[in-house]
XYZ file of C-alpha atoms in Angstrom:
158
model
C 1.114 317.857 213.923
C -0.342 318.168 217.454
C -0.635 314.317 217.742
C 3.053 313.791 216.741
C 4.117 316.265 219.245
C 1.935 314.683 222.003
C 3.192 311.231 220.876
C 6.933 312.431 221.115
C 6.375 313.913 224.436
C 4.737 310.552 225.843
C 7.751 308.590 224.318
C 10.131 310.964 226.133
C 8.304 310.506 229.361
C 8.502 306.763 228.971
C 12.287 306.877 228.248
C 12.919 309.097 231.303
C 10.870 306.660 233.443
C 12.706 303.682 232.151
C 15.921 305.329 232.676
C 15.148 306.352 236.234
C 13.999 302.953 237.001
C 16.966 301.143 235.361
C 19.122 301.998 238.267
C 16.695 300.420 240.689
C 17.761 296.753 240.385
C 19.192 296.827 236.953
C 18.051 296.381 233.347
C 16.926 292.649 234.145
C 14.956 293.465 237.353
C 11.380 292.919 237.888
C 9.643 295.931 239.720
C 6.630 295.787 241.914
C 4.522 298.258 243.859
C 1.755 297.340 246.459
C -0.843 299.137 248.532
C -3.546 298.234 250.859
C -6.772 300.066 251.799
C -9.031 299.779 254.734
C -12.386 301.441 254.683
C -13.161 302.610 257.373
C -9.860 301.907 259.281
C -10.332 299.218 260.676
C -12.859 297.916 258.050
C -13.067 296.209 254.769
C -9.874 295.659 252.881
C -8.812 296.131 249.354
C -5.331 295.414 247.885
C -3.620 296.471 244.912
C -0.244 295.624 243.362
C 1.560 296.178 240.099
C 4.435 293.859 238.821
C 6.413 295.086 235.757
C 8.868 292.757 233.978
C 11.956 293.808 232.130
C 10.433 292.749 228.794
C 7.214 294.701 229.191
C 5.441 291.967 231.351
C 2.563 293.616 233.443
C 0.599 291.787 236.186
C -2.020 293.877 237.960
C -3.718 292.665 241.289
C -6.815 294.304 242.514
C -8.973 292.386 245.041
C -10.868 292.413 248.237
C -8.888 291.029 251.140
C -11.422 290.600 253.977
C -11.467 292.722 257.171
C -8.738 294.328 259.232
C -6.748 297.485 259.604
C -4.423 299.407 257.217
C -1.443 297.280 258.229
C -3.300 294.108 257.521
C -4.152 295.425 254.095
C -0.496 296.577 253.256
C 0.773 293.041 254.456
C -1.872 291.468 252.330
C -0.927 293.480 249.316
C 2.672 292.689 249.763
C 1.944 288.979 250.104
C -0.206 288.853 247.021
C 2.559 290.593 245.039
C 5.228 288.119 246.192
C 2.902 285.182 245.387
C 2.605 286.527 241.864
C 6.397 286.922 241.581
C 7.553 283.575 242.887
C 6.405 281.452 239.792
C 8.030 283.819 237.618
C 11.490 283.280 239.096
C 12.772 286.864 238.567
C 16.639 287.047 239.113
C 16.102 290.470 240.720
C 13.029 292.053 242.210
C 12.516 295.519 243.644
C 9.400 295.891 245.614
C 8.148 299.428 246.647
C 5.330 300.356 249.118
C 4.252 303.351 251.083
C 3.852 301.693 254.465
C 6.849 302.411 256.655
C 5.335 300.303 259.380
C 5.117 297.159 257.073
C 8.418 297.808 255.282
C 10.419 298.416 258.520
C 8.798 295.458 260.071
C 9.681 293.133 257.284
C 13.306 294.471 257.198
C 13.759 294.163 260.858
C 14.557 297.857 261.435
C 11.679 298.106 263.827
C 9.136 296.070 265.268
C 6.159 298.283 265.292
C 3.595 296.079 263.691
C 2.290 294.463 266.738
C 0.009 291.291 266.039
C 1.316 290.874 262.370
C 3.813 288.186 263.161
C 2.157 285.594 260.872
C 1.956 288.030 258.126
C 5.597 288.913 258.407
C 6.558 285.181 258.615
C 4.547 284.510 255.415
C 6.317 287.390 253.508
C 9.859 286.349 254.652
C 9.091 282.837 253.492
C 8.122 284.113 250.212
C 10.968 286.290 249.861
C 13.312 283.414 250.674
C 12.010 281.611 247.452
C 13.505 284.508 245.287
C 17.186 285.048 244.698
C 17.461 288.645 245.235
C 14.653 290.815 246.571
C 14.851 294.497 247.640
C 12.230 296.183 249.609
C 12.000 300.040 249.446
C 9.684 302.603 251.035
C 8.335 305.294 248.609
C 6.309 308.272 249.351
C 2.446 307.893 248.745
C 2.478 310.155 245.735
C 4.793 307.715 243.909
C 2.680 304.790 244.558
C -0.369 305.890 242.412
C -0.897 302.644 240.454
C -0.979 300.233 243.420
C -3.241 302.764 245.344
C -5.548 303.076 242.280
C -5.812 299.091 242.127
C -6.537 298.902 245.873
C -9.144 301.464 245.730
C -10.642 299.588 242.649
C -10.847 296.516 245.034
C -12.624 298.438 247.582
C -15.229 299.867 245.060
C -15.935 296.411 243.990
C -17.269 295.378 247.333
C -21.015 295.273 247.851
């Protein structure tokens, strides 16, 4: 009986999550989250990203990304996520990250990411290969999976 209740609660959480995210790009949209970590900052980089498809597809990215600062890490994570998405040819793609600096830089609302012009150019070129891409800032606490994957990448470093 307890396991049935727990299973039903888990199902309800999944349904609420799906309903919440259905408005974010529509039922056919792919959704992605990205995060980068630098330890220390600047230091060694780890990136994490999660890409979810409308039919239950799940792609996780967790890898070291060299050296740099937190903005380098965030841009590297966004780039890796876009590189994973391009071959899938999603009709709609909603990308979320917790770096206001990188998101504002890519969207052109501010140019605060000094020294990151080549990363911005690479991201914009990848975005142009997709028919409809939205980029949205989310608070750090809503980016847990991507953060977990970036931390796993850092932990894998010798």
